[in-house]
């Protein structure tokens, strides 16, 4: 009798801090439950044993920042049935995309004693700017329950159940009183993707959008509201330039108020 096909999972790293891969390693108990149903074939952070592709599912962490990255991501796409990007670096260019707003050559000359060894692109970009991506999982780092849901959904050919509403909806669901309305705290929750169960507002801190833009965020409306509350334009630029500075709705908003 032919052996049943065991889907092969690969995990790839580009410019990143490894935090999202660590979220996967942190799933060890849950992964045991699906061990046998998948083969972790290529995951250098976890094991030096590499099984050759093609792969059924590739998880990609990190942003594209070098000419070498640009070549490598196309090879990964070719050898993967599905590609899922994980985390703010992979879905928006990450904190390293702050370079996109400056002249990167100026940084290189300031930081490196021998700058002629540096080969880098002027921008840090999301994986989806280079190849077709099947799903983008937001967060810095990602939420491990959402990651497990995604892996399970793709391996069973079903639609993933990942909400695309805002952190505000999570605030309401857990019964947290809105700190922006009641205390005047600046909060990016209305434009931020759910996934953390509104962690920061529950500790009386404004959301700084580590989960990046929700689906169809109204960033201009949030800016207008914050200006009415006395927030300065320079502060608006700063709050949209966090981990997801290069995500289009946030990039546009920060550039508008930088003029
Ligand atoms: S998204 Fe955040 S946690 Fe994930 S790799 Fe990038 S910097 Fe690290
Ligand atoms: S505290 Fe922030 S996330 Fe929560 S409801 Fe208010 S604006 Fe939305
Ligand atoms: S910054 Fe926003 S998205 Fe990140 S954990 Fe806090 S509330 Fe959640």
PDB file of C-alpha atoms and ligand atoms in Angstrom:
ATOM      1  CA  UNK A   1       0.000   0.000   0.000  1.00  0.00           C
ATOM      2  CA  UNK A   2       1.447   3.453  -0.906  1.00  0.00           C
ATOM      3  CA  UNK A   3       2.425   5.587   2.076  1.00  0.00           C
ATOM      4  CA  UNK A   4       0.057   8.555   2.749  1.00  0.00           C
ATOM      5  CA  UNK A   5       1.508  11.938   1.731  1.00  0.00           C
ATOM      6  CA  UNK A   6       2.808  13.793   4.779  1.00  0.00           C
ATOM      7  CA  UNK A   7       2.885  17.547   3.978  1.00  0.00           C
ATOM      8  CA  UNK A   8       6.325  19.133   4.243  1.00  0.00           C
ATOM      9  CA  UNK A   9       6.728  22.404   6.154  1.00  0.00           C
ATOM     10  CA  UNK A  10       9.676  24.778   5.663  1.00  0.00           C
ATOM     11  CA  UNK A  11      10.540  27.908   7.643  1.00  0.00           C
ATOM     12  CA  UNK A  12      12.676  30.646   6.068  1.00  0.00           C
ATOM     13  CA  UNK A  13      14.365  33.695   7.526  1.00  0.00           C
ATOM     14  CA  UNK A  14      15.153  37.044   5.914  1.00  0.00           C
ATOM     15  CA  UNK A  15      16.011  40.353   7.680  1.00  0.00           C
ATOM     16  CA  UNK A  16      14.402  39.911  11.095  1.00  0.00           C
ATOM     17  CA  UNK A  17      15.034  39.297  14.781  1.00  0.00           C
ATOM     18  CA  UNK A  18      13.861  35.615  14.791  1.00  0.00           C
ATOM     19  CA  UNK A  19      11.041  36.500  17.202  1.00  0.00           C
ATOM     20  CA  UNK A  20       8.323  35.093  14.940  1.00  0.00           C
ATOM     21  CA  UNK A  21      10.234  31.830  14.456  1.00  0.00           C
ATOM     22  CA  UNK A  22      10.552  31.656  18.232  1.00  0.00           C
ATOM     23  CA  UNK A  23       6.755  31.896  18.428  1.00  0.00           C
ATOM     24  CA  UNK A  24       6.658  28.727  16.332  1.00  0.00           C
ATOM     25  CA  UNK A  25       9.170  27.005  18.608  1.00  0.00           C
ATOM     26  CA  UNK A  26       7.060  28.143  21.528  1.00  0.00           C
ATOM     27  CA  UNK A  27       4.232  25.981  20.087  1.00  0.00           C
ATOM     28  CA  UNK A  28       6.073  22.761  20.976  1.00  0.00           C
ATOM     29  CA  UNK A  29       3.194  21.272  23.012  1.00  0.00           C
ATOM     30  CA  UNK A  30       0.634  22.115  20.342  1.00  0.00           C
ATOM     31  CA  UNK A  31       2.945  20.913  17.545  1.00  0.00           C
ATOM     32  CA  UNK A  32       3.131  17.524  19.248  1.00  0.00           C
ATOM     33  CA  UNK A  33      -0.604  17.218  18.649  1.00  0.00           C
ATOM     34  CA  UNK A  34      -0.115  17.583  14.891  1.00  0.00           C
ATOM     35  CA  UNK A  35       3.206  15.708  14.718  1.00  0.00           C
ATOM     36  CA  UNK A  36       2.738  12.834  12.316  1.00  0.00           C
ATOM     37  CA  UNK A  37       0.428  14.924  10.166  1.00  0.00           C
ATOM     38  CA  UNK A  38       3.232  17.220   8.990  1.00  0.00           C
ATOM     39  CA  UNK A  39       6.954  16.867   8.461  1.00  0.00           C
ATOM     40  CA  UNK A  40       9.046  19.816   9.629  1.00  0.00           C
ATOM     41  CA  UNK A  41      11.402  19.445   6.687  1.00  0.00           C
ATOM     42  CA  UNK A  42      13.447  22.637   6.743  1.00  0.00           C
ATOM     43  CA  UNK A  43      13.699  24.771   9.876  1.00  0.00           C
ATOM     44  CA  UNK A  44      17.354  25.698  10.566  1.00  0.00           C
ATOM     45  CA  UNK A  45      16.422  27.556  13.784  1.00  0.00           C
ATOM     46  CA  UNK A  46      15.148  24.246  15.205  1.00  0.00           C
ATOM     47  CA  UNK A  47      17.225  21.535  13.522  1.00  0.00           C
ATOM     48  CA  UNK A  48      20.237  21.132  11.222  1.00  0.00           C
ATOM     49  CA  UNK A  49      18.536  18.149   9.533  1.00  0.00           C
ATOM     50  CA  UNK A  50      17.224  19.503   6.227  1.00  0.00           C
ATOM     51  CA  UNK A  51      14.901  17.565   3.922  1.00  0.00           C
ATOM     52  CA  UNK A  52      15.012  18.779   0.318  1.00  0.00           C
ATOM     53  CA  UNK A  53      11.998  20.499  -1.297  1.00  0.00           C
ATOM     54  CA  UNK A  54       9.557  20.941  -2.852  1.00  0.00           C
ATOM     55  CA  UNK A  55       7.571  21.947   0.218  1.00  0.00           C
ATOM     56  CA  UNK A  56       3.829  22.010   0.780  1.00  0.00           C
ATOM     57  CA  UNK A  57       3.914  25.039   3.050  1.00  0.00           C
ATOM     58  CA  UNK A  58       6.607  27.673   3.501  1.00  0.00           C
ATOM     59  CA  UNK A  59       6.503  30.120   6.404  1.00  0.00           C
ATOM     60  CA  UNK A  60       8.599  33.204   5.687  1.00  0.00           C
ATOM     61  CA  UNK A  61       9.897  35.565   8.370  1.00  0.00           C
ATOM     62  CA  UNK A  62      11.741  38.811   7.638  1.00  0.00           C
ATOM     63  CA  UNK A  63      11.915  41.504   4.987  1.00  0.00           C
ATOM     64  CA  UNK A  64      13.803  41.862   1.714  1.00  0.00           C
ATOM     65  CA  UNK A  65      16.808  44.122   2.229  1.00  0.00           C
ATOM     66  CA  UNK A  66      19.603  42.848  -0.053  1.00  0.00           C
ATOM     67  CA  UNK A  67      19.989  41.813  -3.720  1.00  0.00           C
ATOM     68  CA  UNK A  68      20.662  38.266  -2.468  1.00  0.00           C
ATOM     69  CA  UNK A  69      17.306  38.264  -0.603  1.00  0.00           C
ATOM     70  CA  UNK A  70      15.544  39.270  -3.825  1.00  0.00           C
ATOM     71  CA  UNK A  71      16.917  36.206  -5.628  1.00  0.00           C
ATOM     72  CA  UNK A  72      16.345  33.787  -2.762  1.00  0.00           C
ATOM     73  CA  UNK A  73      12.648  34.613  -2.254  1.00  0.00           C
ATOM     74  CA  UNK A  74      11.861  33.746  -5.886  1.00  0.00           C
ATOM     75  CA  UNK A  75      13.538  30.344  -5.447  1.00  0.00           C
ATOM     76  CA  UNK A  76      11.471  29.716  -2.302  1.00  0.00           C
ATOM     77  CA  UNK A  77       8.267  30.597  -4.157  1.00  0.00           C
ATOM     78  CA  UNK A  78       9.125  28.127  -6.925  1.00  0.00           C
ATOM     79  CA  UNK A  79       9.649  25.240  -4.516  1.00  0.00           C
ATOM     80  CA  UNK A  80       6.580  25.922  -2.310  1.00  0.00           C
ATOM     81  CA  UNK A  81       2.934  25.084  -2.895  1.00  0.00           C
ATOM     82  CA  UNK A  82       1.779  27.703  -0.373  1.00  0.00           C
ATOM     83  CA  UNK A  83       3.728  30.665   1.038  1.00  0.00           C
ATOM     84  CA  UNK A  84       2.628  32.369   4.260  1.00  0.00           C
ATOM     85  CA  UNK A  85       4.468  35.429   5.527  1.00  0.00           C
ATOM     86  CA  UNK A  86       4.714  35.796   9.287  1.00  0.00           C
ATOM     87  CA  UNK A  87       5.214  38.995  11.250  1.00  0.00           C
ATOM     88  CA  UNK A  88       5.624  42.728  10.650  1.00  0.00           C
ATOM     89  CA  UNK A  89       9.031  42.303   8.982  1.00  0.00           C
ATOM     90  CA  UNK A  90       7.665  39.937   6.339  1.00  0.00           C
ATOM     91  CA  UNK A  91       4.272  41.610   5.874  1.00  0.00           C
ATOM     92  CA  UNK A  92       5.355  45.283   5.979  1.00  0.00           C
ATOM     93  CA  UNK A  93       9.156  45.551   5.913  1.00  0.00           C
ATOM     94  CA  UNK A  94       9.472  45.719   9.715  1.00  0.00           C
ATOM     95  CA  UNK A  95      11.175  48.311  11.881  1.00  0.00           C
ATOM     96  CA  UNK A  96      14.086  48.173   9.440  1.00  0.00           C
ATOM     97  CA  UNK A  97      11.805  49.881   6.889  1.00  0.00           C
ATOM     98  CA  UNK A  98      12.397  53.144   8.768  1.00  0.00           C
ATOM     99  CA  UNK A  99      15.401  53.392   6.430  1.00  0.00           C
ATOM    100  CA  UNK A 100      12.934  53.824   3.552  1.00  0.00           C
ATOM    101  CA  UNK A 101      12.321  57.381   4.701  1.00  0.00           C
ATOM    102  CA  UNK A 102      16.021  58.317   4.748  1.00  0.00           C
ATOM    103  CA  UNK A 103      19.128  57.990   2.595  1.00  0.00           C
ATOM    104  CA  UNK A 104      20.529  54.564   3.450  1.00  0.00           C
ATOM    105  CA  UNK A 105      23.986  55.490   2.112  1.00  0.00           C
ATOM    106  CA  UNK A 106      24.228  58.138   4.802  1.00  0.00           C
ATOM    107  CA  UNK A 107      23.663  55.471   7.513  1.00  0.00           C
ATOM    108  CA  UNK A 108      26.237  53.168   5.928  1.00  0.00           C
ATOM    109  CA  UNK A 109      28.918  55.848   5.925  1.00  0.00           C
ATOM    110  CA  UNK A 110      28.140  56.729   9.557  1.00  0.00           C
ATOM    111  CA  UNK A 111      28.007  53.178  10.937  1.00  0.00           C
ATOM    112  CA  UNK A 112      30.594  51.120   9.056  1.00  0.00           C
ATOM    113  CA  UNK A 113      34.349  51.684   9.054  1.00  0.00           C
ATOM    114  CA  UNK A 114      34.674  49.800   5.714  1.00  0.00           C
ATOM    115  CA  UNK A 115      31.385  50.677   3.932  1.00  0.00           C
ATOM    116  CA  UNK A 116      32.517  49.212   0.582  1.00  0.00           C
ATOM    117  CA  UNK A 117      31.771  45.709   1.943  1.00  0.00           C
ATOM    118  CA  UNK A 118      28.076  46.528   2.403  1.00  0.00           C
ATOM    119  CA  UNK A 119      25.678  45.379  -0.294  1.00  0.00           C
ATOM    120  CA  UNK A 120      22.172  46.493   0.554  1.00  0.00           C
ATOM    121  CA  UNK A 121      18.999  47.796  -1.081  1.00  0.00           C
ATOM    122  CA  UNK A 122      17.861  51.336  -0.354  1.00  0.00           C
ATOM    123  CA  UNK A 123      14.535  49.987   0.986  1.00  0.00           C
ATOM    124  CA  UNK A 124      13.307  47.202   3.241  1.00  0.00           C
ATOM    125  CA  UNK A 125      10.188  45.697   1.697  1.00  0.00           C
ATOM    126  CA  UNK A 126       7.537  43.106   2.434  1.00  0.00           C
ATOM    127  CA  UNK A 127       7.747  39.645   0.861  1.00  0.00           C
ATOM    128  CA  UNK A 128       4.481  40.297  -1.041  1.00  0.00           C
ATOM    129  CA  UNK A 129       6.214  43.171  -2.870  1.00  0.00           C
ATOM    130  CA  UNK A 130       8.342  40.523  -4.607  1.00  0.00           C
ATOM    131  CA  UNK A 131       6.319  37.324  -4.966  1.00  0.00           C
ATOM    132  CA  UNK A 132       2.725  36.130  -4.732  1.00  0.00           C
ATOM    133  CA  UNK A 133       1.874  35.310  -1.114  1.00  0.00           C
ATOM    134  CA  UNK A 134      -1.027  33.067  -0.063  1.00  0.00           C
ATOM    135  CA  UNK A 135      -1.628  34.607   3.373  1.00  0.00           C
ATOM    136  CA  UNK A 136      -0.067  37.354   5.515  1.00  0.00           C
ATOM    137  CA  UNK A 137      -0.080  36.836   9.280  1.00  0.00           C
ATOM    138  CA  UNK A 138       0.413  40.094  11.147  1.00  0.00           C
ATOM    139  CA  UNK A 139       2.096  40.857  14.467  1.00  0.00           C
ATOM    140  CA  UNK A 140       5.440  41.678  16.014  1.00  0.00           C
ATOM    141  CA  UNK A 141       5.712  38.960  17.027  1.00  0.00           C
ATOM    142  CA  UNK A 142       2.851  36.887  15.631  1.00  0.00           C
ATOM    143  CA  UNK A 143       0.238  35.267  17.848  1.00  0.00           C
ATOM    144  CA  UNK A 144       0.999  31.547  18.182  1.00  0.00           C
ATOM    145  CA  UNK A 145      -2.681  30.485  18.247  1.00  0.00           C
ATOM    146  CA  UNK A 146      -3.251  32.308  14.964  1.00  0.00           C
ATOM    147  CA  UNK A 147      -0.169  30.614  13.518  1.00  0.00           C
ATOM    148  CA  UNK A 148      -1.401  27.146  14.482  1.00  0.00           C
ATOM    149  CA  UNK A 149      -4.833  27.935  13.043  1.00  0.00           C
ATOM    150  CA  UNK A 150      -3.180  28.963   9.763  1.00  0.00           C
ATOM    151  CA  UNK A 151      -1.005  25.862   9.510  1.00  0.00           C
ATOM    152  CA  UNK A 152      -3.991  23.655  10.238  1.00  0.00           C
ATOM    153  CA  UNK A 153      -6.202  25.482   7.701  1.00  0.00           C
ATOM    154  CA  UNK A 154      -3.668  25.284   4.872  1.00  0.00           C
ATOM    155  CA  UNK A 155      -2.872  21.657   5.504  1.00  0.00           C
ATOM    156  CA  UNK A 156      -6.580  20.784   5.423  1.00  0.00           C
ATOM    157  CA  UNK A 157      -7.479  22.995   2.460  1.00  0.00           C
ATOM    158  CA  UNK A 158      -9.881  25.196   4.372  1.00  0.00           C
ATOM    159  CA  UNK A 159     -10.191  28.948   4.884  1.00  0.00           C
ATOM    160  CA  UNK A 160      -8.212  30.176   7.923  1.00  0.00           C
ATOM    161  CA  UNK A 161     -10.272  31.682  10.705  1.00  0.00           C
ATOM    162  CA  UNK A 162      -8.165  34.791  11.400  1.00  0.00           C
ATOM    163  CA  UNK A 163     -10.249  37.888  12.222  1.00  0.00           C
ATOM    164  CA  UNK A 164      -9.422  41.050  10.273  1.00  0.00           C
ATOM    165  CA  UNK A 165     -11.259  43.517  12.507  1.00  0.00           C
ATOM    166  CA  UNK A 166      -9.543  46.052  14.775  1.00  0.00           C
ATOM    167  CA  UNK A 167      -8.088  45.961  18.290  1.00  0.00           C
ATOM    168  CA  UNK A 168     -11.079  48.123  19.310  1.00  0.00           C
ATOM    169  CA  UNK A 169     -13.361  45.114  18.726  1.00  0.00           C
ATOM    170  CA  UNK A 170     -11.130  43.082  21.068  1.00  0.00           C
ATOM    171  CA  UNK A 171     -11.341  45.855  23.687  1.00  0.00           C
ATOM    172  CA  UNK A 172     -15.123  45.745  23.531  1.00  0.00           C
ATOM    173  CA  UNK A 173     -15.189  41.946  23.716  1.00  0.00           C
ATOM    174  CA  UNK A 174     -13.088  41.823  26.881  1.00  0.00           C
ATOM    175  CA  UNK A 175     -14.967  44.740  28.471  1.00  0.00           C
ATOM    176  CA  UNK A 176     -12.067  47.207  28.577  1.00  0.00           C
ATOM    177  CA  UNK A 177     -13.180  50.817  28.854  1.00  0.00           C
ATOM    178  CA  UNK A 178     -11.749  52.834  25.957  1.00  0.00           C
ATOM    179  CA  UNK A 179      -8.717  54.677  27.340  1.00  0.00           C
ATOM    180  CA  UNK A 180      -8.594  57.025  24.357  1.00  0.00           C
ATOM    181  CA  UNK A 181     -12.102  58.301  25.073  1.00  0.00           C
ATOM    182  CA  UNK A 182     -12.035  58.116  28.892  1.00  0.00           C
ATOM    183  CA  UNK A 183      -8.412  59.215  29.521  1.00  0.00           C
ATOM    184  CA  UNK A 184      -7.281  60.927  26.322  1.00  0.00           C
ATOM    185  CA  UNK A 185      -4.515  58.366  25.724  1.00  0.00           C
ATOM    186  CA  UNK A 186      -3.331  58.189  22.092  1.00  0.00           C
ATOM    187  CA  UNK A 187      -4.236  54.758  20.758  1.00  0.00           C
ATOM    188  CA  UNK A 188      -3.766  53.138  17.330  1.00  0.00           C
ATOM    189  CA  UNK A 189      -6.365  50.476  18.131  1.00  0.00           C
ATOM    190  CA  UNK A 190      -9.003  51.706  15.633  1.00  0.00           C
ATOM    191  CA  UNK A 191      -6.678  51.044  12.662  1.00  0.00           C
ATOM    192  CA  UNK A 192      -4.793  48.033  14.072  1.00  0.00           C
ATOM    193  CA  UNK A 193      -5.344  44.393  13.215  1.00  0.00           C
ATOM    194  CA  UNK A 194      -6.714  42.174  15.987  1.00  0.00           C
ATOM    195  CA  UNK A 195      -4.599  39.378  17.424  1.00  0.00           C
ATOM    196  CA  UNK A 196      -3.436  40.386  20.901  1.00  0.00           C
ATOM    197  CA  UNK A 197      -6.815  40.498  22.703  1.00  0.00           C
ATOM    198  CA  UNK A 198      -6.293  44.262  23.226  1.00  0.00           C
ATOM    199  CA  UNK A 199      -3.396  43.701  25.582  1.00  0.00           C
ATOM    200  CA  UNK A 200      -2.082  47.257  25.980  1.00  0.00           C
ATOM    201  CA  UNK A 201      -5.395  49.082  26.590  1.00  0.00           C
ATOM    202  CA  UNK A 202      -6.179  46.510  29.290  1.00  0.00           C
ATOM    203  CA  UNK A 203      -3.068  47.862  31.090  1.00  0.00           C
ATOM    204  CA  UNK A 204      -4.038  51.493  30.441  1.00  0.00           C
ATOM    205  CA  UNK A 205      -1.539  51.883  27.606  1.00  0.00           C
ATOM    206  CA  UNK A 206      -2.352  53.026  24.092  1.00  0.00           C
ATOM    207  CA  UNK A 207      -1.892  50.553  21.255  1.00  0.00           C
ATOM    208  CA  UNK A 208       1.199  51.319  19.142  1.00  0.00           C
ATOM    209  CA  UNK A 209       0.108  48.934  16.394  1.00  0.00           C
ATOM    210  CA  UNK A 210       2.530  46.049  16.544  1.00  0.00           C
ATOM    211  CA  UNK A 211      -0.120  44.046  14.648  1.00  0.00           C
ATOM    212  CA  UNK A 212      -0.127  46.546  11.778  1.00  0.00           C
ATOM    213  CA  UNK A 213      -3.058  47.789   9.733  1.00  0.00           C
ATOM    214  CA  UNK A 214      -6.418  46.057   9.930  1.00  0.00           C
ATOM    215  CA  UNK A 215      -8.361  45.433   6.740  1.00  0.00           C
ATOM    216  CA  UNK A 216      -9.419  48.791   5.220  1.00  0.00           C
ATOM    217  CA  UNK A 217      -8.155  51.001   8.083  1.00  0.00           C
ATOM    218  CA  UNK A 218      -9.361  54.619   8.136  1.00  0.00           C
ATOM    219  CA  UNK A 219      -6.019  56.146   9.143  1.00  0.00           C
ATOM    220  CA  UNK A 220      -7.003  59.638   7.947  1.00  0.00           C
ATOM    221  CA  UNK A 221     -10.022  59.661  10.269  1.00  0.00           C
ATOM    222  CA  UNK A 222      -7.904  58.593  13.257  1.00  0.00           C
ATOM    223  CA  UNK A 223      -5.390  61.355  12.464  1.00  0.00           C
ATOM    224  CA  UNK A 224      -8.145  63.983  12.284  1.00  0.00           C
ATOM    225  CA  UNK A 225      -9.508  62.841  15.659  1.00  0.00           C
ATOM    226  CA  UNK A 226      -6.048  62.926  17.259  1.00  0.00           C
ATOM    227  CA  UNK A 227      -5.365  66.422  15.855  1.00  0.00           C
ATOM    228  CA  UNK A 228      -8.655  67.570  17.409  1.00  0.00           C
ATOM    229  CA  UNK A 229      -7.442  66.157  20.735  1.00  0.00           C
ATOM    230  CA  UNK A 230      -4.301  68.312  20.500  1.00  0.00           C
ATOM    231  CA  UNK A 231      -1.798  65.785  19.163  1.00  0.00           C
ATOM    232  CA  UNK A 232       0.928  67.539  17.120  1.00  0.00           C
ATOM    233  CA  UNK A 233       1.614  66.653  13.465  1.00  0.00           C
ATOM    234  CA  UNK A 234       5.148  65.500  14.354  1.00  0.00           C
ATOM    235  CA  UNK A 235       3.636  63.054  16.839  1.00  0.00           C
ATOM    236  CA  UNK A 236       1.292  61.732  14.145  1.00  0.00           C
ATOM    237  CA  UNK A 237       4.304  61.014  11.932  1.00  0.00           C
ATOM    238  CA  UNK A 238       5.935  59.181  14.828  1.00  0.00           C
ATOM    239  CA  UNK A 239       2.965  56.997  15.740  1.00  0.00           C
ATOM    240  CA  UNK A 240       2.491  55.799  12.164  1.00  0.00           C
ATOM    241  CA  UNK A 241       6.235  55.021  11.929  1.00  0.00           C
ATOM    242  CA  UNK A 242       6.524  51.995  14.153  1.00  0.00           C
ATOM    243  CA  UNK A 243       6.991  48.330  13.333  1.00  0.00           C
ATOM    244  CA  UNK A 244       4.682  48.679  10.334  1.00  0.00           C
ATOM    245  CA  UNK A 245       5.917  52.028   8.985  1.00  0.00           C
ATOM    246  CA  UNK A 246       6.047  50.754   5.402  1.00  0.00           C
ATOM    247  CA  UNK A 247       2.555  49.211   5.398  1.00  0.00           C
ATOM    248  CA  UNK A 248       0.859  51.355   2.750  1.00  0.00           C
ATOM    249  CA  UNK A 249      -1.912  53.002   4.816  1.00  0.00           C
ATOM    250  CA  UNK A 250       0.551  53.913   7.587  1.00  0.00           C
ATOM    251  CA  UNK A 251       3.296  55.012   5.168  1.00  0.00           C
ATOM    252  CA  UNK A 252       0.900  57.322   3.307  1.00  0.00           C
ATOM    253  CA  UNK A 253      -0.379  58.834   6.541  1.00  0.00           C
ATOM    254  CA  UNK A 254       3.073  59.544   7.986  1.00  0.00           C
ATOM    255  CA  UNK A 255       4.266  61.031   4.686  1.00  0.00           C
ATOM    256  CA  UNK A 256       1.190  63.267   4.506  1.00  0.00           C
ATOM    257  CA  UNK A 257       1.922  64.813   7.909  1.00  0.00           C
ATOM    258  CA  UNK A 258       5.659  65.026   7.288  1.00  0.00           C
ATOM    259  CA  UNK A 259       5.192  67.506   4.410  1.00  0.00           C
TER     260      UNK A 259
HETATM  261  S1  LIG B   1       7.981  40.821  13.139  1.00  0.00           S
HETATM  262 FE1  LIG B   1       8.899  41.466  15.075  1.00  0.00          FE
HETATM  263  S2  LIG B   1       9.210  39.572  16.240  1.00  0.00           S
HETATM  264 FE2  LIG B   1       8.848  39.005  14.077  1.00  0.00          FE
HETATM  265  S3  LIG B   1      10.884  38.836  13.225  1.00  0.00           S
HETATM  266 FE3  LIG B   1      10.194  40.919  12.811  1.00  0.00          FE
HETATM  267  S4  LIG B   1      10.975  42.142  14.538  1.00  0.00           S
HETATM  268 FE4  LIG B   1      11.106  39.996  15.133  1.00  0.00          FE
HETATM  269  S1  LIG B   2      -8.609  51.816  23.998  1.00  0.00           S
HETATM  270 FE1  LIG B   2      -7.825  51.910  21.928  1.00  0.00          FE
HETATM  271  S2  LIG B   2      -8.209  49.881  21.109  1.00  0.00           S
HETATM  272 FE2  LIG B   2      -9.487  50.079  22.922  1.00  0.00          FE
HETATM  273  S3  LIG B   2     -11.447  50.811  22.145  1.00  0.00           S
HETATM  274 FE3  LIG B   2     -10.247  52.598  22.718  1.00  0.00          FE
HETATM  275  S4  LIG B   2      -9.245  53.247  20.822  1.00  0.00           S
HETATM  276 FE4  LIG B   2      -9.940  51.150  20.534  1.00  0.00          FE
HETATM  277  S1  LIG B   3       0.651  47.451  20.692  1.00  0.00           S
HETATM  278 FE1  LIG B   3      -1.483  47.188  20.051  1.00  0.00          FE
HETATM  279  S2  LIG B   3      -1.461  45.371  18.773  1.00  0.00           S
HETATM  280 FE2  LIG B   3       0.451  45.361  19.980  1.00  0.00          FE
HETATM  281  S3  LIG B   3       0.010  44.170  21.845  1.00  0.00           S
HETATM  282 FE3  LIG B   3      -0.385  46.305  22.320  1.00  0.00          FE
HETATM  283  S4  LIG B   3      -2.575  46.581  21.903  1.00  0.00           S
HETATM  284 FE4  LIG B   3      -1.951  44.715  20.881  1.00  0.00          FE
END
